Every structure is written in C-alpha cells, then in structure tokens.
Amino acid sequence: MSQRVPIRATAKMKELMGFYYMMAKSAENDPNQKIAWITSGGPVEILHAAGVIPIYPENVAAMAGTMKISDEICAIAEEQGFSRDLCSYARTDIGSALSGKGPIMGSASPKPDLLVCCNNICGTVTKWYEELQRIFNVPLIFIDAPFQYGIKDRPEAIDYMEAQLRRMMEQVSEVTGKPFDMDKFMETLELSDRAVKLWREIQDLLQHKPAPMNSFDTFIHLAPIVTLRGTQGCIEYYETLKAELLERIEQGIGTLEKEEYRLGWDNLPVWFKIKFLSERFSQHNAALVVSTYTRSFCYQAEDRDISNPLRAMSADYLAGYINHGLDFRERELTEMVRDFSLDGFVMHSNRSCRAYSFGQYELARTLEDKYGVPVLLIEADQNDTRMWSDEQVGNRIDAFMERVASKKQRNIA
Amino acid sequence: MSAYYVMGLDIGSATAKAVLLDESGYSLAFAVRPTRGRLVQSAEEVKQEILAHTGVSEEAVKAIITTGYGRDIVQNKTKSLTEITCHARGAYATMPNIRFVIDIGGQDSKAILLEPDGQVGRFEMNDKCAAGTGRFLEVMARTLGIHLDEMGDMAIHSEKYSKISSTCTVFAESEVISLLAQGEEIPAVVSGLCRAIAERVYGLASRVGITPPIMMTGGVAKNKGVVNWLSRILNQEMIIPPEPQIIGALGAGIMGLEMIKKSNEKMNIITQNT
C-alpha cells in the first residue's frame, strides 16, 4: 500500500503557532505588552493594529481537546457549578481560567488585560465572557452582531456594526494608553483581506480530484487564519501551503489510496476523535473535502465596499455562515455539493454548539428531498468525550457509506 | 439439489441468528441463540446448528455474510455489512412493497426509509442509551419479576396503562418501583412500558419521515404490547414478518447471493471475451 504523503507545511505551522504562544506567554509579565482574549468571530484586526496580542479561548480549548485534557478541565468548571449542558469550550476555558491548567506549555493561556466578545458565532459567548470578566476583573468590549435571517445582509445592521467597531478602537486605545493608529489599522486590514482570500483559495483547491488534502487537514491548518489573520506571518504561511497543494495537484497526490467518494462536513470537528473519524472514512475510500466550519473563516460580505475598508470589515463580521438563517445555509451547502462534487454530507449534531446545530435536521431533509444528497447525522460534542461512542458512531458511518456506495453504483449503472 | 449455499449471520448484542439460503434464494433453515457476551462462540454455534440441521457441508457454503454488533469479529466471513443494509434488504425480500422498517433489537433501535426499489434511503438510530430497546424490556421484566415473553400478552390485555415519563432505563426502573409501591397493577405498568418504547421509536421514525407500508423487525417485534402501541401512536398498521428476529440475517444472506451472482456474471463476460 502506498504511504500517505505528509503535508510538509504542517511543520512550519507548528513552528508559527508555537512561536505565537511562546510570545504570548512571555508577554504575561510585561506590563507594556497588552493581551486580549477574543471570540473566534471577533474583529481581531483592531487588536493587531494596536499591538495587542490576541488569545482565542476557543482555539486553546480545541488544543486541549486534541490533547485529550479537556474532560479533566471541564470537570473543574462543573465542580464550580457550571452545567454539563453548557458549551464544552466555555467549560474548558472557564475551568482553565479557574485552575491555571491548560494546553499552552502545560498551563493556561496568559491572563488578559482586555476581553473582546462578538456574538456573531453564538449567544453563549455573551455570558461566558461576563464570567471571564468576573474572574479577571478587566474591561470587556461587547460587539453585538445582529443575526441575519435573510440571504442579503441588512444595511442598518452594517451601520450598527461600524459604529461599534469605531467605539472599540477608542476602548482599545484606553487600555493601551496610546492613540489608535489608523494607518497601521488600514495596513492590518489589507493583510487580513489577503489572508482570508488565500484561505478560501486553499480550500477551493480541494475541488480537485483527488483532493490534495482533506477536511481533517483543514481543521488543523485553520489555526493561523483564526489567530493570526492581519499579520504577515499568516500570509507567508498560507502562501507556502498553497504552493505545496498546487504541487500535490500537479503530481496527483491525494490523501487516500483511492478516492472513491467525496463528502462534506458540517459543524465543528470532534477534536478528540479526528484520527478515528479520518481512519473510518478512509476505510470506505471516502475523503472529506469541504466543511462549513473551516469556510466560516473566509466569509466576506457579498457587496462589500472596498473603497471603504472599515465599512467592508463591518459587513464581513456579519457575513459568517452561522450568523445566518436556513435559506442562506441551504444555498451554501448546495453550492458546496456542486463545486466539490460531493456524494454526501456528514452533519455533526454538536451538543455544545446549538447555534450551529439548530436547523440541521431541516437542512438534512432539504438536502435529501430537494437535491437527492444523502446526509448522515452524528450526535457528538466538539470537546466532551463523554458524549461519544466509537461503536455507535462507527456503525452509523459504515451504514451511511454502504448507502452512499450503493447509490453511486446505481447511478453509474 | 443446490450447487451452493449462502449463510447470513446476524450477531447481535442479545442473540445470534443464522439463515441458510440455497442458490435460488430459498431459505432452508434458521437458528437463534442467546449471545450472552460470547460473540465468537455463539456465532459458531448457530452456524453449526444450522449445518447439522440441514445436512449441508461447510464446504458447500460459498459465502458467509455477517451483520450486527459482532459482525467484524466473526472469523471466516466473506464480507460484513451493517444492520441497516441487511434489515432493509431482508424486509424488501420478504415483502417488496415495504417502504419503512422499524427494527428494535437488543441494544438499539432503527428507522429506515426504503426507496421504491428497496435501496436504503434516510435512516436513524437511537442515541447513546438503551432506552427504547430490548434491553430496556429485559431490565424491566427482571424488576417486575415476570418473564420477558409474558409482557406482550399482559400489555394488550390490560385496559389501563401507567404513565412512565422516563425512557432512561435507570430512571424508569426507579419509576416502576415507585409505581408498584403506590399499588399500581403489574399489567398496567407493563403496558405503560411498552407505550414508553413506542413513543421513543415514534420520535426516531418521525425524523426519518414515516412512510407506509411499515414492517417491524428485530426481537421486540414479537412483543405484542409494543406493536400495538406503535400502531396506535403511528396510526399505521405494523406488518410483522413470521420471524422478525431473523430479517437481518436473511438480508445478509441475500446480499451474499447477489454478490456471488454478480461475480459470476463478470466471470462470464471475461470468459466470453477471451
């Protein structure tokens, strides 16, 4: 059997992320270097422009998940009375903040001087960040992103976002004690824009058959776009990765010995079961080639005004997949089916992320009935291993793949 | 006499089932035995039982297709397939107009929509607990001090039914004990338990989209109480095959037969071309 050809850029990413966390950790005791904790959908460009180091509790929680220490940290939050029904990222983060335990060089994230919370990813973050404020007693900036029910985003919502981002600049400058540098900000927006476009191009390369990497890889290569967008390092990294993927396409290198079936993935990964899932789908010659999750970090508003970068940014932070209703989601999913030649969709009904999982049954029905796309729903959790059973999930995957295979054979015959 | 035979083995969490088919797809015999946690051994036992019963030699069995929870640990198998595929295939072979299968086995329950040509459409399985499965009834029979096989008749002859609010096996057990302490009669409790399972399966079936005619398979289909409640709640007739427990093994056997025929066709094409 041919060995899987590893992606060389992974080593570079580990180096980049390792450096970033080391820098952040060493800044903890430097009173001149400010640190902010921010939600994954938060407007980080303002922080980079002001020289504030951003830390993403969600990213740190996912690291704890892949390192399989999240259960233990969640239990600390549960002991303090946080419900098991609360998002496992929130429990991991709060447990980590309370105990000092975490995945960054064996400990928790460096303490924040500032908290930035944007509710364009879910409502839970609002209360979660209030809890962090209570623990750390530092300023909390809250950006309220109105949920967009229709396909087209509302202009008054963009106005509202823009006003909040302007206010955020003032609030950040109060924390740093320096005036907000507009030129540096425009430069940062430019860098962020380039990184976002690169990240989309990289994912679009997976439309190629065989796909040069799969979604289990994109889950891992997502880290820089989440944490470092707006920096030069982020762009350099994705340029390297893109070049390597183009090379793999040229040489016909895929991720499976034989890529027979192509699938999409919806919702967050099950961080502690990446290997299990990857192997199980590989056994059926199935590659996951696109995910709504990794694409969430490259949404740009459709009619963004590029002559006004702040306005475009305000629109972009409303434009994500999970800040939208079902019509938008249906359109996105069906475009993925078409563009990535998918044979089916796997939906992770994620106990932790209700904002993401809501409507999945309806979307699954729509994909099945309207478009004839087989859908598998897996009940699990992004970070809580107690919600998982190898046997049950494996069985569902096997049954689903038997169905997908027989459907494809029928279509060929 | 048949030139060859095919065996379907369904190694479930509670019972092991075997079906032997001849080359025309005629089912010669079947066997069912409790698994009792010994999957490999029970698989071998049902296999030997059926061979001894029919007098067919092991060499004449051209394919063994396994399914069920223990499908992968059976040795000397030709192929393993999931219960979803096998139950759908078995139900379709029993009655070709079937569009929906509800299978309640020892530790899981499934709802499967069949395409008009018998292919598997959407399906759902119960979540990570034994509620709404055979195991639930087993535990409750033990708590009530009655035999599992008595439950069905007891339920359908009871005019009253107790309201069991919990379908969690652990919580329901305490609920049952407290009902008995309050003087509730056993048949009413049994009927209430059957209703609780039916309600649970109804949720599962609705997510898939209930499409009659509906066939019920698996060991629990032998429980008249559950069948009765399901047809009332779904407002549909439940079609119960003569041996609902062996439908998965039957489907596995048929899939094996189809595999052999397909590979024979291929061989014929190759021989004709050379």
XYZ file of C-alpha atoms in Angstrom:
687
model
C 0.000 0.000 0.000
C 1.236 3.453 -0.811
C 2.150 5.567 2.204
C 0.236 8.753 2.713
C 2.409 11.676 1.659
C 2.520 14.056 4.640
C 1.997 17.777 4.149
C 5.376 19.450 4.709
C 3.867 22.820 5.658
C 2.442 21.300 8.849
C 5.862 21.554 10.489
C 6.030 25.224 9.581
C 2.592 25.814 11.045
C 3.566 24.164 14.303
C 6.588 26.434 14.451
C 4.479 29.535 13.724
C 1.864 28.654 16.315
C 4.491 27.589 18.848
C 6.256 30.921 18.449
C 2.998 32.827 18.775
C 2.012 31.106 22.004
C 5.527 31.440 23.425
C 5.489 35.150 22.675
C 2.039 35.492 24.243
C 3.089 33.554 27.305
C 6.232 35.622 27.825
C 4.175 38.821 27.471
C 2.124 37.856 30.509
C 4.567 39.528 32.892
C 5.350 42.518 30.680
C 3.154 45.464 31.759
C 3.778 47.227 28.428
C 2.534 44.346 26.309
C -1.250 44.064 26.444
C -3.105 40.803 25.883
C -6.756 40.430 24.874
C -8.949 37.350 24.854
C -11.290 37.374 21.884
C -14.043 35.201 20.394
C -13.277 33.395 17.121
C -15.561 35.671 15.108
C -14.273 38.838 16.764
C -12.757 41.830 14.914
C -9.140 40.987 15.682
C -7.638 43.464 13.172
C -8.242 46.286 15.660
C -6.149 44.437 18.245
C -3.283 43.672 15.851
C -3.218 47.316 14.721
C -2.971 48.434 18.356
C -0.162 45.967 19.093
C -2.323 43.902 21.465
C -1.716 40.134 21.426
C -4.961 38.263 20.811
C -5.692 34.940 22.528
C -8.559 32.764 21.358
C -10.103 30.727 24.173
C -11.900 28.589 21.565
C -8.628 27.726 19.845
C -6.991 26.968 23.185
C -9.970 24.778 24.165
C -9.683 22.877 20.870
C -5.990 22.298 21.609
C -6.990 20.913 24.999
C -9.459 18.684 23.144
C -6.904 17.268 20.723
C -4.506 16.757 23.644
C -7.347 14.927 25.431
C -7.161 17.031 28.590
C -10.477 18.855 28.080
C -12.576 16.417 30.166
C -10.414 16.999 33.207
C -10.545 20.791 32.751
C -14.312 20.790 32.092
C -14.760 18.889 35.356
C -13.147 21.800 37.229
C -15.793 24.178 35.853
C -18.514 21.626 36.611
C -17.324 21.400 40.212
C -17.858 25.166 40.437
C -21.464 24.684 39.380
C -21.302 25.212 35.615
C -23.792 22.858 33.997
C -22.709 19.949 31.837
C -25.182 21.290 29.294
C -23.044 24.394 28.855
C -20.797 24.509 25.763
C -17.686 22.385 26.321
C -15.433 25.197 25.013
C -16.872 27.520 27.657
C -16.372 24.857 30.331
C -12.817 24.162 29.142
C -11.995 27.871 29.122
C -13.590 28.699 32.461
C -12.091 25.561 34.049
C -8.710 26.604 32.693
C -9.064 30.206 33.906
C -10.044 28.994 37.374
C -7.341 26.352 37.747
C -4.401 27.533 35.640
C -4.437 24.167 33.837
C -4.278 24.242 30.064
C -2.570 23.109 26.873
C -0.122 26.011 26.421
C 3.240 24.691 27.532
C 1.412 22.738 30.220
C -0.638 25.627 31.551
C -3.486 28.058 30.892
C -3.497 30.996 28.468
C -1.679 34.181 29.535
C -4.017 36.381 31.581
C -5.938 39.059 29.665
C -5.804 42.844 30.065
C -8.930 43.098 27.937
C -11.803 40.890 26.750
C -13.448 41.198 23.316
C -16.671 39.342 22.720
C -18.635 39.321 19.466
C -21.899 37.359 19.348
C -21.778 36.609 15.608
C -20.917 32.977 16.428
C -23.416 32.278 19.237
C -25.235 33.763 22.196
C -23.365 31.724 24.779
C -20.224 33.854 24.421
C -22.032 36.836 25.984
C -22.460 35.127 29.360
C -19.170 33.245 29.027
C -17.196 36.499 28.661
C -19.116 38.130 31.517
C -17.898 35.203 33.595
C -14.320 35.841 32.426
C -14.703 39.491 33.352
C -15.767 38.435 36.848
C -12.715 36.161 37.120
C -10.112 38.605 35.748
C -11.714 41.978 36.524
C -10.611 43.608 33.221
C -12.569 45.688 30.668
C -14.971 43.792 28.382
C -15.791 45.064 24.904
C -19.006 43.601 23.576
C -19.791 43.719 19.849
C -23.399 42.896 19.072
C -23.784 41.394 15.580
C -27.458 41.102 14.628
C -28.459 37.666 13.299
C -29.273 37.836 9.587
C -32.424 35.904 8.770
C -32.444 36.581 5.051
C -29.854 35.848 2.412
C -29.000 39.515 1.958
C -27.487 41.310 4.959
C -29.340 44.416 6.147
C -27.603 47.798 5.635
C -28.727 49.165 9.018
C -27.031 46.169 10.679
C -23.818 47.127 8.875
C -24.183 50.730 10.150
C -24.632 49.367 13.652
C -21.502 47.187 13.346
C -19.459 50.095 12.006
C -20.417 52.332 14.939
C -19.435 49.574 17.389
C -16.067 48.999 15.690
C -15.283 52.721 15.871
C -16.102 52.671 19.563
C -13.930 49.577 20.006
C -10.910 51.493 18.660
C -11.346 54.080 21.425
C -11.820 51.407 24.082
C -8.690 49.552 22.961
C -6.671 52.751 22.968
C -7.788 53.404 26.564
C -6.303 50.041 27.533
C -3.027 50.533 25.640
C -2.737 54.181 26.677
C -1.746 55.085 23.112
C -3.755 56.795 20.365
C -5.238 54.383 17.824
C -3.064 54.290 14.697
C -5.404 54.462 11.678
C -2.609 53.902 9.127
C -1.476 50.763 10.891
C -5.105 49.633 11.018
C -5.558 50.060 7.256
C -2.367 48.056 6.707
C -3.690 45.322 9.004
C -6.993 45.192 7.128
C -5.097 44.776 3.881
C -3.083 41.872 5.357
C -6.207 40.294 6.781
C -8.004 40.573 3.450
C -5.136 38.815 1.672
C -5.037 36.020 4.255
C -8.779 35.445 4.065
C -8.624 35.216 0.263
C -5.702 32.801 0.452
C -7.564 30.616 2.927
C -10.537 30.440 0.571
C -8.307 29.643 -2.421
C -6.626 26.875 -0.449
C -9.943 25.278 0.409
C -11.139 25.622 -3.173
C -8.097 23.605 -4.304
C -9.800 20.626 -2.665
C -12.314 20.690 -5.512
C -9.628 18.881 -7.461
C -9.877 15.079 -7.747
C -8.177 13.625 -5.853
C -8.249 16.370 -3.239
C -4.647 17.325 -2.318
C -5.606 17.349 1.386
C -8.840 16.670 3.263
C -11.008 18.397 5.836
C -9.205 16.714 8.710
C -6.129 18.590 7.453
C -8.002 21.868 7.019
C -9.228 21.579 10.622
C -5.574 21.625 11.677
C -4.373 24.243 9.171
C -7.144 26.556 10.353
C -5.183 27.790 13.385
C -3.286 30.674 11.696
C -6.351 32.183 9.984
C -8.183 32.226 13.311
C -5.384 33.570 15.468
C -3.024 35.449 13.161
C -5.111 36.995 10.385
C -3.893 40.547 9.900
C -0.228 39.575 10.266
C 2.448 39.000 7.634
C 3.290 35.599 9.145
C -0.194 34.333 8.395
C 0.080 35.250 4.715
C 3.521 33.718 4.359
C 2.306 30.516 5.905
C -0.704 30.152 3.627
C 1.364 31.002 0.557
C 3.674 28.106 1.453
C 0.740 25.763 1.983
C -0.936 26.830 -1.252
C 2.253 26.264 -3.257
C 2.583 22.799 -1.768
C -1.010 21.912 -2.575
C -0.573 23.052 -6.170
C 2.480 20.836 -6.346
C 0.472 17.898 -4.967
C -2.265 18.505 -7.537
C 0.311 18.525 -10.304
C 1.730 15.227 -9.068
C -1.710 13.731 -8.493
C -1.138 13.258 -4.750
C -4.307 12.776 -2.748
C -4.914 11.662 0.813
C -6.320 8.206 0.129
C -5.031 5.303 -1.869
C -8.225 5.512 -3.868
C -10.592 8.452 -3.544
C -13.941 6.926 -4.471
C -16.325 9.128 -2.525
C -16.263 12.797 -1.611
C -18.097 14.145 1.416
C -18.794 17.462 3.096
C -18.715 18.118 6.859
C -20.959 20.472 8.793
C -20.266 21.944 12.249
C -17.146 21.899 14.419
C -14.830 18.891 14.355
C -14.952 16.323 17.143
C -11.483 17.387 18.253
C -10.685 14.317 20.325
C -11.717 11.903 17.542
C -10.045 13.371 14.449
C -7.913 10.253 13.979
C -10.784 7.817 14.480
C -13.040 9.644 12.019
C -10.303 10.109 9.467
C -9.451 6.380 9.549
C -13.066 5.247 9.475
C -13.888 7.293 6.384
C -10.597 6.225 4.745
C -11.600 2.568 5.162
C -14.527 3.345 2.874
C -12.331 5.255 0.397
C -14.169 8.412 1.359
C -12.469 11.797 1.613
C -13.976 14.760 3.416
C -13.176 17.631 1.105
C -15.095 20.644 2.361
C -16.506 21.860 5.671
C -18.794 24.726 6.587
C -16.633 25.189 9.684
C -13.314 25.966 8.030
C -15.087 28.071 5.420
C -16.531 30.161 8.244
C -13.170 31.878 8.495
C -13.202 33.229 4.978
C -16.615 34.802 4.618
C -16.581 38.199 3.046
C -19.772 40.167 2.549
C -21.164 39.924 -0.968
C -21.499 43.606 -1.769
C -18.621 44.895 0.327
C -17.451 48.401 -0.433
C -13.699 48.002 -0.963
C -13.192 51.770 -1.237
C -14.203 51.944 2.434
C -12.247 49.232 4.299
C -13.878 49.824 7.700
C -17.315 49.573 6.115
C -16.275 46.363 4.308
C -14.961 44.962 7.597
C -18.243 45.820 9.349
C -20.130 43.886 6.668
C -17.690 40.935 6.798
C -18.224 40.390 10.512
C -21.932 39.844 9.854
C -21.330 37.587 6.872
C -20.439 34.262 8.511
C -22.316 31.007 7.953
C -23.686 30.652 11.473
C -24.837 34.254 11.709
C -27.413 33.360 9.055
C -30.769 31.644 8.762
C -31.659 28.476 6.914
C -32.091 29.930 3.406
C -28.509 31.173 3.457
C -27.259 27.858 4.868
C -29.164 25.869 2.247
C -27.578 27.922 -0.506
C -24.089 27.468 0.931
C -24.500 23.704 1.379
C -25.854 23.123 -2.115
C -23.059 25.194 -3.627
C -20.554 23.025 -1.783
C -22.248 19.868 -3.107
C -21.972 21.240 -6.630
C -18.493 22.793 -6.518
C -16.821 19.940 -4.638
C -18.675 17.091 -6.445
C -19.947 15.657 -3.185
C -21.550 12.234 -2.802
C -22.955 13.067 0.620
C -22.849 15.331 3.642
C -21.908 14.493 7.230
C -23.536 16.689 9.854
C -22.176 16.732 13.358
C -25.101 17.483 15.645
C -22.949 19.131 18.260
C -24.314 19.120 21.774
C -22.112 22.078 22.678
C -22.876 24.301 19.719
C -26.613 24.729 19.465
C -26.262 27.887 17.361
C -24.553 25.764 14.736
C -26.652 22.617 15.136
C -30.040 24.302 15.082
C -31.856 23.575 11.847
C -29.581 20.689 10.856
C -32.455 18.209 10.674
C -34.339 20.607 8.441
C -31.266 21.200 6.261
C -30.653 17.440 6.093
C -34.221 16.870 4.921
C -33.853 19.619 2.334
C -30.585 18.167 1.004
C -32.130 14.683 0.824
C -35.534 15.530 -0.609
C -34.798 18.524 -2.808
C -31.310 17.674 -4.020
C -31.025 13.886 -3.502
C -27.888 14.235 -1.352
C -27.522 11.531 1.349
C -26.919 13.040 4.788
C -25.513 11.408 7.909
C -26.159 12.963 11.302
C -23.653 12.161 14.028
C -24.557 13.086 17.588
C -21.428 14.116 19.437
C -19.619 17.024 21.037
C -16.627 19.101 19.967
C -14.733 18.654 23.258
C -16.627 16.408 25.697
C -15.601 12.772 25.247
C -18.465 11.619 27.441
C -20.828 12.317 24.546
C -19.064 9.836 22.290
C -19.169 6.115 21.497
C -16.761 4.614 18.915
C -19.031 1.662 18.328
C -22.182 3.661 17.639
C -20.620 6.350 15.501
C -18.567 3.794 13.576
C -21.686 1.761 12.880
C -23.549 4.803 11.556
C -20.635 5.713 9.303
C -20.440 2.153 7.929
C -24.193 2.067 7.236
C -24.089 5.509 5.638
C -21.169 4.577 3.397
C -22.933 1.377 2.308
C -25.846 3.575 1.315
C -23.666 6.134 -0.499
C -21.814 3.349 -2.339
C -24.970 1.587 -3.456
C -26.479 4.879 -4.615
C -23.386 5.714 -6.628
C -23.244 2.243 -8.204
C -26.893 2.559 -9.146
C -26.257 5.946 -10.740
C -23.346 4.537 -12.751
C -25.404 1.518 -13.872
C -30.085 -30.050 -5.037
C -28.487 -26.657 -4.905
C -24.981 -26.233 -6.341
C -24.022 -23.992 -3.465
C -25.393 -22.308 -0.349
C -25.063 -18.919 1.312
C -25.250 -18.115 5.005
C -26.310 -14.896 6.688
C -25.138 -14.412 10.273
C -26.534 -11.651 12.462
C -24.533 -11.436 15.662
C -26.483 -9.055 17.869
C -25.894 -7.897 21.419
C -28.604 -10.220 22.768
C -28.912 -13.044 20.228
C -27.007 -14.653 17.350
C -29.067 -15.510 14.295
C -28.222 -17.611 11.217
C -30.105 -18.195 7.977
C -29.089 -20.640 5.229
C -30.166 -19.964 1.655
C -29.835 -22.114 -1.451
C -28.737 -20.700 -4.797
C -32.309 -19.744 -5.703
C -32.636 -17.664 -2.539
C -34.902 -20.167 -0.808
C -34.454 -20.093 2.954
C -33.737 -23.655 4.126
C -33.406 -23.100 7.851
C -32.654 -20.610 10.569
C -31.287 -20.700 14.092
C -31.401 -18.255 17.011
C -29.352 -18.452 20.197
C -28.653 -16.055 23.044
C -25.250 -14.367 22.730
C -24.542 -13.950 26.474
C -21.494 -11.837 25.731
C -19.695 -14.616 23.864
C -19.957 -13.324 20.326
C -17.477 -15.589 18.527
C -18.697 -18.730 20.234
C -22.389 -18.039 19.678
C -21.736 -17.275 16.002
C -20.035 -20.642 15.628
C -22.877 -22.365 17.483
C -25.706 -21.054 15.279
C -23.628 -21.814 12.198
C -23.013 -25.434 13.262
C -26.619 -25.860 14.384
C -27.968 -24.876 11.002
C -25.462 -27.042 9.104
C -26.259 -30.070 11.268
C -29.977 -29.460 10.853
C -29.859 -29.233 7.059
C -27.027 -31.692 6.467
C -25.270 -29.134 4.258
C -21.467 -29.386 4.481
C -19.384 -26.340 5.398
C -17.565 -26.562 2.028
C -20.854 -26.165 0.137
C -21.404 -22.753 1.762
C -19.945 -20.387 -0.790
C -20.342 -17.151 1.155
C -20.893 -16.105 4.758
C -22.095 -12.555 5.218
C -22.099 -11.196 8.736
C -24.030 -8.326 10.237
C -24.925 -6.994 13.673
C -22.880 -5.620 16.524
C -20.433 -8.561 16.358
C -20.114 -8.670 12.563
C -16.418 -7.907 12.413
C -15.154 -10.428 14.947
C -16.642 -13.464 13.208
C -13.882 -15.446 11.511
C -14.006 -16.949 8.014
C -16.556 -14.460 6.760
C -16.798 -13.352 3.141
C -17.896 -9.833 3.982
C -19.540 -7.865 6.764
C -22.355 -5.363 6.302
C -24.234 -3.124 8.719
C -27.660 -3.985 10.097
C -29.167 -1.029 8.240
C -28.364 -2.507 4.833
C -29.279 -6.060 5.888
C -32.587 -5.287 7.586
C -33.654 -3.197 4.616
C -32.692 -5.965 2.197
C -34.352 -8.679 4.310
C -37.565 -6.704 4.685
C -37.674 -5.951 0.958
C -37.166 -9.632 0.137
C -39.993 -10.601 2.493
C -42.387 -8.014 1.073
C -41.283 -5.919 -1.904
C -43.764 -3.089 -1.348
C -42.332 -2.246 2.092
C -41.207 1.388 2.357
C -40.270 1.664 6.003
C -38.567 -0.616 8.518
C -38.613 -0.199 12.274
C -36.092 -2.542 13.849
C -35.881 -2.829 17.612
C -33.094 -5.085 18.717
C -31.288 -5.839 21.943
C -29.449 -2.582 22.326
C -30.505 -0.318 19.533
C -33.468 0.714 17.511
C -33.525 1.951 13.935
C -35.912 3.535 11.500
C -35.068 3.024 7.813
C -36.776 4.518 4.806
C -36.629 2.304 1.712
C -36.591 3.646 -1.816
C -39.263 2.026 -4.022
C -36.541 -0.256 -5.456
C -35.584 -1.492 -1.984
C -32.421 0.604 -1.610
C -31.709 2.232 1.738
C -32.833 5.852 1.951
C -32.639 8.005 5.072
C -32.154 6.209 8.366
C -31.808 6.992 12.045
C -30.555 5.026 15.022
C -31.258 5.605 18.713
C -28.829 7.734 20.634
C -26.329 6.560 23.179
C -28.605 4.746 25.601
C -30.601 1.566 25.843
C -33.949 3.352 26.119
C -36.471 2.058 23.632
C -34.666 -1.240 23.048
C -34.952 -4.889 24.005
C -32.540 -4.382 26.871
C -34.954 -1.886 28.425
C -37.706 -4.515 28.456
C -35.359 -7.159 29.834
C -34.361 -4.960 32.761
C -37.984 -4.082 33.459
C -39.118 -7.740 33.330
C -36.498 -8.522 35.925
C -37.621 -5.611 38.115
C -41.245 -6.749 37.864
C -40.349 -10.379 38.497
C -42.032 -11.582 35.305
C -40.786 -13.338 32.192
C -39.888 -11.301 29.126
C -42.193 -13.391 26.899
C -45.213 -12.711 29.127
C -45.000 -8.946 28.687
C -46.723 -8.655 25.310
C -49.878 -10.543 26.259
C -50.005 -8.840 29.627
C -49.840 -5.426 27.984
C -52.527 -5.982 25.375
C -54.950 -7.419 27.908
C -54.562 -4.556 30.322
C -57.189 -1.859 29.992
C -55.138 0.609 31.968
C -51.604 1.785 31.387
C -49.304 3.587 33.784
C -47.709 6.823 32.698
C -43.967 6.198 32.584
C -42.393 9.571 31.985
C -38.795 8.436 31.711
C -37.381 6.310 28.917
C -33.959 6.186 30.532
C -33.552 2.570 31.667
C -32.074 3.567 35.003
C -34.664 6.227 35.840
C -37.567 4.139 34.524
C -36.585 1.327 36.837
C -36.943 3.572 39.894
C -40.173 4.925 38.458
C -41.537 1.391 38.064
C -40.604 0.503 41.638
C -42.329 3.597 42.949
C -45.452 2.827 40.869
C -45.582 -0.665 42.347
C -45.193 0.815 45.824
C -48.212 3.008 45.111
C -50.232 -0.129 44.396
C -50.225 0.053 40.578
C -51.004 -3.307 38.966
C -48.251 -5.062 37.041
C -50.134 -5.378 33.695
C -50.787 -1.620 33.683
C -47.094 -0.957 34.343
C -46.117 -3.344 31.535
C -48.483 -1.630 29.111
C -47.036 1.727 30.166
C -43.511 0.454 29.496
C -44.480 -0.747 26.012
C -46.031 2.634 25.365
C -42.831 4.389 26.509
C -40.818 2.400 23.946
C -43.338 3.137 21.213
C -43.216 6.865 21.988
C -39.458 6.833 21.814
C -39.409 4.974 18.498
C -42.073 7.310 17.174
C -39.649 10.213 17.640
C -36.987 8.320 15.723
C -39.357 7.338 12.905
C -40.740 10.870 12.553
C -37.268 12.260 11.997
C -36.861 9.894 9.057
C -40.386 10.559 7.755
C -42.968 7.796 8.326
C -43.917 6.218 5.004
C -46.240 3.164 4.955
C -46.306 0.212 4.496
C -44.210 -0.289 7.631
C -42.534 -3.524 8.628
C -41.299 -4.148 12.136
C -38.255 -6.375 12.617
C -35.994 -7.436 15.483
C -36.756 -9.352 18.652
C -39.026 -6.680 20.138
C -41.426 -7.099 17.181
C -42.502 -10.291 18.970
C -43.832 -8.193 21.826
C -47.495 -7.556 21.009
C -47.691 -4.756 23.541
C -45.054 -2.656 21.785
C -46.503 -3.473 18.337
C -49.971 -2.492 19.489
C -48.828 0.816 20.957
C -46.716 1.615 17.909
C -49.605 1.118 15.503
C -51.804 3.291 17.736
C -49.257 6.073 18.043
C -48.174 5.997 14.400
C -51.762 5.423 13.327
C -50.465 2.813 10.886
C -50.604 -0.927 10.604
C -47.363 -2.697 11.586
C -46.515 -5.580 9.316
C -44.765 -8.286 11.303
C -42.993 -11.000 9.314
C -43.349 -14.597 10.606
C -39.819 -14.489 12.100
C -38.990 -10.810 12.717
C -35.781 -11.650 14.551
C -34.036 -13.218 11.548
C -34.708 -10.465 8.969
C -31.186 -9.059 9.354
C -29.572 -12.482 8.839
C -31.878 -13.121 5.883
C -30.885 -9.788 4.326
C -27.211 -10.643 4.858
C -27.718 -13.983 3.092
C -29.461 -12.343 0.155
C -26.699 -9.770 -0.185
C -24.223 -12.692 -0.302
C -26.209 -14.390 -3.022
C -26.299 -11.181 -5.061
C -22.538 -10.809 -4.676
C -21.934 -14.323 -5.998
C -24.280 -13.781 -8.950
C -22.595 -10.500 -9.805
C -19.118 -12.011 -9.734
C -20.359 -14.963 -11.841
C -21.698 -12.523 -14.430
C -18.331 -10.797 -14.507
C -16.580 -14.132 -14.922
C -18.915 -14.998 -17.796
C -18.147 -11.735 -19.533
C -14.416 -12.353 -19.130
C -14.703 -15.931 -20.467
C -16.813 -14.790 -23.407
C -14.282 -12.122 -24.285
C -11.309 -14.479 -24.226
